[in-house]
Coordinates of C-alpha atoms (C1' of nucleotides) and ligand atoms in Angstrom, one line a residue:
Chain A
X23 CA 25.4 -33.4 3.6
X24 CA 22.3 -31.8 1.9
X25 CA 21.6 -28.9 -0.4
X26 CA 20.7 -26.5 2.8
X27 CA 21.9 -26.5 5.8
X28 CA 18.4 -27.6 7.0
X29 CA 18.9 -30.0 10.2
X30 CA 17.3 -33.7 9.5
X31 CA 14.7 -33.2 12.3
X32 CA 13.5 -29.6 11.7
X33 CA 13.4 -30.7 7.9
X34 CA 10.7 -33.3 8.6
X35 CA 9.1 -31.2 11.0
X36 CA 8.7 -28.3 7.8
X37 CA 7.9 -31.2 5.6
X38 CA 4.9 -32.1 7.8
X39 CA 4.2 -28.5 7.6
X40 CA 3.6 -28.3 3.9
X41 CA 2.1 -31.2 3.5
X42 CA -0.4 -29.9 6.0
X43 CA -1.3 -27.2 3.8
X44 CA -1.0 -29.3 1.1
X45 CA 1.4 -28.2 -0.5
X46 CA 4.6 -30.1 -2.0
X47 CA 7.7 -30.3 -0.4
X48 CA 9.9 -28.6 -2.6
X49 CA 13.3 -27.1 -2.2
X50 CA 12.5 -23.3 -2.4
X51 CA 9.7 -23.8 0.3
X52 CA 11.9 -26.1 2.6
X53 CA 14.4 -23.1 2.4
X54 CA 12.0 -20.5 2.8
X55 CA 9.9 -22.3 5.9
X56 CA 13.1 -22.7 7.6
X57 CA 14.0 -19.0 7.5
X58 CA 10.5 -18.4 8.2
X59 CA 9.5 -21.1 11.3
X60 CA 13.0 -22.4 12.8
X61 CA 13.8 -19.0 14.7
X62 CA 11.7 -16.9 16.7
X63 CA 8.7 -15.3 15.4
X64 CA 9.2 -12.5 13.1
X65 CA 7.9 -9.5 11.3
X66 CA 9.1 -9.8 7.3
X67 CA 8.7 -8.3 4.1
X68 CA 8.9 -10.2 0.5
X69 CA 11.8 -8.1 0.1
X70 CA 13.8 -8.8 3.3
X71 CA 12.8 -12.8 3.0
X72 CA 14.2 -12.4 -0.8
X73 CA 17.1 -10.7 0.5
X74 CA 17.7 -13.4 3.5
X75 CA 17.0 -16.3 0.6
X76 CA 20.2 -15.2 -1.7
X77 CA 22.4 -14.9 1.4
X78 CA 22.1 -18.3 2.9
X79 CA 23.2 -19.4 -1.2
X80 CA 19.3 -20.3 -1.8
X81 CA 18.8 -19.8 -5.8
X82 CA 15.1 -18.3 -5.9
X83 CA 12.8 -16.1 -7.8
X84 CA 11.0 -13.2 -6.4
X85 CA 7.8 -14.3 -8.2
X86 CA 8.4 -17.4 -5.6
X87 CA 9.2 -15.8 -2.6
X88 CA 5.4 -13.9 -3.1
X89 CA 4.1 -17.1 -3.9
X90 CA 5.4 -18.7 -0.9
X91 CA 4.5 -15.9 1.4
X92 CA 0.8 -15.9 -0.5
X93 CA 0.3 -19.9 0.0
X94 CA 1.4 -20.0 3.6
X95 CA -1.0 -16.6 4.2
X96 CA -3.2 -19.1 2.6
X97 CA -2.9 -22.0 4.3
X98 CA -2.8 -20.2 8.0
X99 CA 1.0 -20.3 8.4
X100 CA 1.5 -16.5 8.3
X101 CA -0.3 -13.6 9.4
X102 CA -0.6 -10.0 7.4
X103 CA 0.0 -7.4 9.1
X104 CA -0.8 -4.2 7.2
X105 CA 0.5 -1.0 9.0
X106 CA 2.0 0.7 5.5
X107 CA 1.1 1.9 2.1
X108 CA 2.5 -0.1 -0.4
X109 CA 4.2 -3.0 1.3
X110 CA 3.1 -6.3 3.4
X111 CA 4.5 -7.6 6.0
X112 CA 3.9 -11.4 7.2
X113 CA 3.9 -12.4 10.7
X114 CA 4.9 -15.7 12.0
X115 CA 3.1 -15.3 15.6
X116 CA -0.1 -16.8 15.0
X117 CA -1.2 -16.2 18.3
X118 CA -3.7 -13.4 19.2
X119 CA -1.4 -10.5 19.2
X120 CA -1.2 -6.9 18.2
X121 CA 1.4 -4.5 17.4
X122 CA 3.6 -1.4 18.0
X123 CA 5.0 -0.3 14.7
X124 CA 7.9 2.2 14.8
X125 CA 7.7 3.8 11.4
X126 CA 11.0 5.0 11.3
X127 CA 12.4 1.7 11.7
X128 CA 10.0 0.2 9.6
X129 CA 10.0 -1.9 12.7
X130 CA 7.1 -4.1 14.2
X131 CA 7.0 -5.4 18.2
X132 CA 4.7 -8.0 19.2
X133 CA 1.8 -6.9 21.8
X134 CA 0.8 -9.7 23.7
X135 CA -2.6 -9.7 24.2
X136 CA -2.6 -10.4 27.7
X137 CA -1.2 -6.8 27.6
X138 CA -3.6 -5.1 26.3
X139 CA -7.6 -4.9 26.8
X140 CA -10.2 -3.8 24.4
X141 CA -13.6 -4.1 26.3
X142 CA -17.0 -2.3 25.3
X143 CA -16.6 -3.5 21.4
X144 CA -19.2 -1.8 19.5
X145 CA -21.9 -3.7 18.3
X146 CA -21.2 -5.0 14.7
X147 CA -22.7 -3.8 11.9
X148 CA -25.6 -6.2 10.9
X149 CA -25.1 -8.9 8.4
X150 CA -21.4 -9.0 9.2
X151 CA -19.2 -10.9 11.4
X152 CA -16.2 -9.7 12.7
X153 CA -13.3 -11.5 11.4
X154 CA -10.2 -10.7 13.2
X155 CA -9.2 -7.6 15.3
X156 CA -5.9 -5.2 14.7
X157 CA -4.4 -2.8 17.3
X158 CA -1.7 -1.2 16.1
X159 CA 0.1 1.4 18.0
X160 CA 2.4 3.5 16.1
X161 CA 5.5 5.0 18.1
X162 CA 7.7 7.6 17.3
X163 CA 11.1 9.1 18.8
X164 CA 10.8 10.3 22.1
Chain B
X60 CA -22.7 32.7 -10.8
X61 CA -19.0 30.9 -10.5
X62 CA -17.0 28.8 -12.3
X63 CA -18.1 26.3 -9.5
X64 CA -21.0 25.3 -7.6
X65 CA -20.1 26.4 -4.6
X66 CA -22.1 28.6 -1.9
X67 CA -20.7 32.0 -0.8
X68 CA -20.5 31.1 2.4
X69 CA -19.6 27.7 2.0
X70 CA -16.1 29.3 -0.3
X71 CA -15.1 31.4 2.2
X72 CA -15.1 29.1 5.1
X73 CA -13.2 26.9 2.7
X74 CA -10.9 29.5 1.8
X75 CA -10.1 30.3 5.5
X76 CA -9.6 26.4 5.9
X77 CA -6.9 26.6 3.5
X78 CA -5.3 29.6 4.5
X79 CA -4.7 28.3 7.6
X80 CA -2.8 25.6 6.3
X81 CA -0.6 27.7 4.4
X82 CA -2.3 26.5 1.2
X83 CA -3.1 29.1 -1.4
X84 CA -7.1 29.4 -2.6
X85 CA -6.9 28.0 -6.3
X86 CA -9.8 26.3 -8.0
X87 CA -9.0 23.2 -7.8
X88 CA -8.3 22.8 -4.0
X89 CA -11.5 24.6 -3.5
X90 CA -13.6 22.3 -5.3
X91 CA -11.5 19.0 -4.1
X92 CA -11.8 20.9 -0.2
X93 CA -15.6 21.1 -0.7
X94 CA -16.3 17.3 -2.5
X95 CA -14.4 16.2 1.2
X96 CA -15.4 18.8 3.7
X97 CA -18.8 20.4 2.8
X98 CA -21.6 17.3 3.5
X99 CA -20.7 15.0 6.4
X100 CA -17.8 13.1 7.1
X101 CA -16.0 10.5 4.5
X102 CA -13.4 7.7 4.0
X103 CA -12.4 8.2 0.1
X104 CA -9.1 6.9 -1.9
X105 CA -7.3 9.2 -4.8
X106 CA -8.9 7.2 -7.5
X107 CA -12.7 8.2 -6.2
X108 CA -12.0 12.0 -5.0
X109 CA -10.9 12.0 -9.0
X110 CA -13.7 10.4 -10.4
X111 CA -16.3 12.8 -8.2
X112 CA -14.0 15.6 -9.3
X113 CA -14.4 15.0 -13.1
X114 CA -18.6 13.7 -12.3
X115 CA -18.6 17.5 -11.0
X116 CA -16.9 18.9 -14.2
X117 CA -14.0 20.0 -12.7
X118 CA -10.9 19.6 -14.6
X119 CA -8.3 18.1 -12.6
X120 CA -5.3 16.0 -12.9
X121 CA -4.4 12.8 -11.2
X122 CA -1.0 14.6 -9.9
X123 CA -3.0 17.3 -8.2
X124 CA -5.5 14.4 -6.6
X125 CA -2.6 13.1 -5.1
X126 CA -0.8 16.6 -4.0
X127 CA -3.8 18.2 -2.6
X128 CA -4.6 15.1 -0.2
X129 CA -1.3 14.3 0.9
X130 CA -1.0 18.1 1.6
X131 CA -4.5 18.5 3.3
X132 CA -3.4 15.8 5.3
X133 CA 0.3 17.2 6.3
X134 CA -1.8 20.2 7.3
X135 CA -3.9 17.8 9.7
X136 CA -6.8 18.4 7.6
X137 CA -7.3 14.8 6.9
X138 CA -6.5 11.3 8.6
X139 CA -4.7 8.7 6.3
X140 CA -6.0 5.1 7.5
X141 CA -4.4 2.4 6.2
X142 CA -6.1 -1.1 6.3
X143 CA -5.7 -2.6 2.8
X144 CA -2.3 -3.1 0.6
X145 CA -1.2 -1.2 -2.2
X146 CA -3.9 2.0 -1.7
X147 CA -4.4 4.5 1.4
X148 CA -7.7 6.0 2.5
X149 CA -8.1 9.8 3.5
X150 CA -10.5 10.5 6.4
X151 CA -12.2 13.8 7.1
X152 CA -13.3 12.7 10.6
X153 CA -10.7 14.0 13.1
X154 CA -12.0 13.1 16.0
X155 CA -10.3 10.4 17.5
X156 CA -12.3 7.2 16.7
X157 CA -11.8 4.1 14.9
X158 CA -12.7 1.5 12.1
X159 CA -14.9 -1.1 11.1
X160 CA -13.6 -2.8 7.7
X161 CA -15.7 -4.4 4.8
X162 CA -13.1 -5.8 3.2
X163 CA -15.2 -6.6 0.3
X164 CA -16.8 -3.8 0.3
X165 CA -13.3 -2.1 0.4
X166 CA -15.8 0.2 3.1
X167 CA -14.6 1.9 6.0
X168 CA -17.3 2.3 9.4
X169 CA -16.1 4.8 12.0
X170 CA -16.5 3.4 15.8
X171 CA -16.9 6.3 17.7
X172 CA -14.0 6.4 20.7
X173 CA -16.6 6.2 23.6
X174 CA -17.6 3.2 21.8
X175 CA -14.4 1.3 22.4
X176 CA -12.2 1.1 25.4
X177 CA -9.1 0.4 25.5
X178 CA -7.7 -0.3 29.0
X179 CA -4.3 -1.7 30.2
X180 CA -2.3 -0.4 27.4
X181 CA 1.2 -2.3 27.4
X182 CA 4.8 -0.3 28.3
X183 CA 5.6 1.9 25.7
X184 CA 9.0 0.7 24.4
X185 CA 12.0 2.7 25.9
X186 CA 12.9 5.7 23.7
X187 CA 10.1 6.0 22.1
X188 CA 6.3 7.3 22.7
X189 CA 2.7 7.0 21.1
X190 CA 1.8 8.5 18.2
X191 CA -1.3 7.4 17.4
X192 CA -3.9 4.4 17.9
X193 CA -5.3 2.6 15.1
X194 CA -7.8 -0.1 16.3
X195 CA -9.5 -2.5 12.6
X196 CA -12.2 -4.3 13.5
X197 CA -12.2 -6.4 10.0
X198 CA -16.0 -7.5 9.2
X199 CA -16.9 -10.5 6.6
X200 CA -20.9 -11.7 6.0
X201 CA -22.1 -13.7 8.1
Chain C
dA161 C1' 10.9 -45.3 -15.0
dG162 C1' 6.9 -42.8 -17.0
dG163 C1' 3.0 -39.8 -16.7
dT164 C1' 0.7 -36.0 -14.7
dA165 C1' 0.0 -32.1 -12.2
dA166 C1' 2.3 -28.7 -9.3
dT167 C1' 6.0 -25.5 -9.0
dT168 C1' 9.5 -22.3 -10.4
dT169 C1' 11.0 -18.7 -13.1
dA170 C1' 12.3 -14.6 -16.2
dG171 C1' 10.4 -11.1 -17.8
dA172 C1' 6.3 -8.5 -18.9
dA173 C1' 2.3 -6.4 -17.0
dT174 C1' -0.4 -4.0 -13.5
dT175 C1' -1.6 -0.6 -10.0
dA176 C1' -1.0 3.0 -6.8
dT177 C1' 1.8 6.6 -6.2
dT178 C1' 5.6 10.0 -6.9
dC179 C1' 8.6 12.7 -9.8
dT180 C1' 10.0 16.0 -13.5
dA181 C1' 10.0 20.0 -15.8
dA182 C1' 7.3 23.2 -18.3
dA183 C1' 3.1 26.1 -18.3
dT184 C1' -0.1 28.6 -15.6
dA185 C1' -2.1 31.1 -11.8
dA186 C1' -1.9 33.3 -7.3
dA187 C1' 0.3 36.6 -4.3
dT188 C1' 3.3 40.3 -3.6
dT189 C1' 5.7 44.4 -4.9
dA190 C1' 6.4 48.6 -7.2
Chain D
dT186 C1' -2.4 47.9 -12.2
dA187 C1' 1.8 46.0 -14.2
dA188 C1' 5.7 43.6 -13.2
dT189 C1' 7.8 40.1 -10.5
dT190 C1' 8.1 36.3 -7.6
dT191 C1' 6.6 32.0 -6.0
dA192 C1' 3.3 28.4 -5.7
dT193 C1' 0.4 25.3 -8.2
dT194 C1' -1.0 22.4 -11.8
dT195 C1' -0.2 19.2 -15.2
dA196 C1' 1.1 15.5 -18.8
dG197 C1' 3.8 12.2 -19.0
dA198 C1' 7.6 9.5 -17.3
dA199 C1' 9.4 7.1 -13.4
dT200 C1' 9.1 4.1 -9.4
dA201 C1' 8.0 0.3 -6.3
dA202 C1' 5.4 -3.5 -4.8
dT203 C1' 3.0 -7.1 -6.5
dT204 C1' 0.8 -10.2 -9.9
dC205 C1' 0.6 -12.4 -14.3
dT206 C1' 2.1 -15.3 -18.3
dA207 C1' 3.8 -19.1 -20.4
dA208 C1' 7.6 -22.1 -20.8
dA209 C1' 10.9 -25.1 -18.3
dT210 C1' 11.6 -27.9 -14.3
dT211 C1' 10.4 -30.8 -10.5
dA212 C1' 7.6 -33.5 -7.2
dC213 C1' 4.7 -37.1 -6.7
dC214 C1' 2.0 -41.2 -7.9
dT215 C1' 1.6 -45.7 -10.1
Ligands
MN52 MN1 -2.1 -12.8 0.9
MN53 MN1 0.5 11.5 3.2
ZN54 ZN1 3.3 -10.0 15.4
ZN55 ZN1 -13.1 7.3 10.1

DNA sequence: AGGTAATTTAGAATTATTCTAAATAAATTA
DNA sequence: TAATTTATTTAGAATAATTCTAAATTACCT
């Protein structure tokens, strides 16, 4: 039995993870990556992945679980998605994507970008490069 | 001669901009209404409407900075774009359009709708419907 | 195992924004 | 116009997300 409840293959498969990005292997992270990568893709705050953290018995700080998020933003294993004042949310889909957000939900849904067609881009500015492309639809009650 | 710099005719189209939004004339919506509305269009934060307020000599306090632009914009007067964590823009441009980003410029470009197309928009999720399109086109140097 | 550098952490600090409650100013009424 | 009512402004406190600091702990390498 270990510390987590972390199953012996998807615990090497996170480990390869980290070390990819070069970082250690540590418990928090292992804990954190496995909330993070061994589900579906998700939409999450620091807050919610805090909140997740404590309930599956995992001791950690909140000054690691922006850490965490931070490095893995870093190292290309998480996406920002900014569709808020004052709060971040990190996205686990790294494929090209956009987004509905449903502000009263404080909810985000995946557009596949198959789905959606932005033609005609204007030219870019010059000098600059564009560096990465958000649609974001927001939705309210019918 | 006023207490501000403003034209006649400039101050009453101003006044009848407020007005309409339920907003009573006092001095310092006037003045903040003609740093955002009386030259062309602009993409400005709380912090810099404040320092142009006080670089214009008009007294004004952070609080009313705040109040005055989130109540401009409840009254449709102004567009809140959000591309960057922790601090909201307010645009005066209501035409429907979008936005180049400099991040490290923290500068926003508009894209003028006819200048982006946006075709095969995906299913709107049951219950709920559009309210609002917000396409970022994020720029680095090349 | 021992040495070194990375990581974690509690708690303080920071930043943008909102709130509170008292003073002031605008609008309405008499 | 004076009195009254209601909205606005404001200083300063409060809040909320995030970052920083510096000390303790842990991972990794030899
Ligand atoms: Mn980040
Ligand atoms: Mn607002
Ligand atoms: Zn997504
Ligand atoms: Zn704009």
């Amino acid at each position: 039995m270990h510390e987590t409840n972390i199953s012996e293959a998807t615990l090497s498969e996170l480990s390869g993870k980290l070390r990819a990005a070069g970082l250690r292997t540590t418990k928090q992270r292992l804990a954190l990556a496995d909330l993070l990568f061994s589900g579906g893709n998700r939409h999450i705050t620091a807050e919610i992945l805090h909140a997740e953290a404590r309930a599956n018995g995992l001791a950690v700080s909140q000054a690691t679980i922006y850490n965490t998020l931070n490095q893995f933003h870093e190292a290309g294993l998480l996406r920002e998605v900014i569709v808020e004042q004052g709060r971040s949310y990190f996205d686990t889909n790294l494929s090209d994507h956009h987004h509905f957000y449903i502000e009263s939900e404080s909810r985000l849904i995946d557009i596949d970008n198959q789905d959606i067609a932005i033609s005609d881009l204007p030219q870019t500015p010059a000098g600059f490069e564009p560096a990465g492309v958000d649609v974001i639809i927001r939705l309210r009650h019918k």
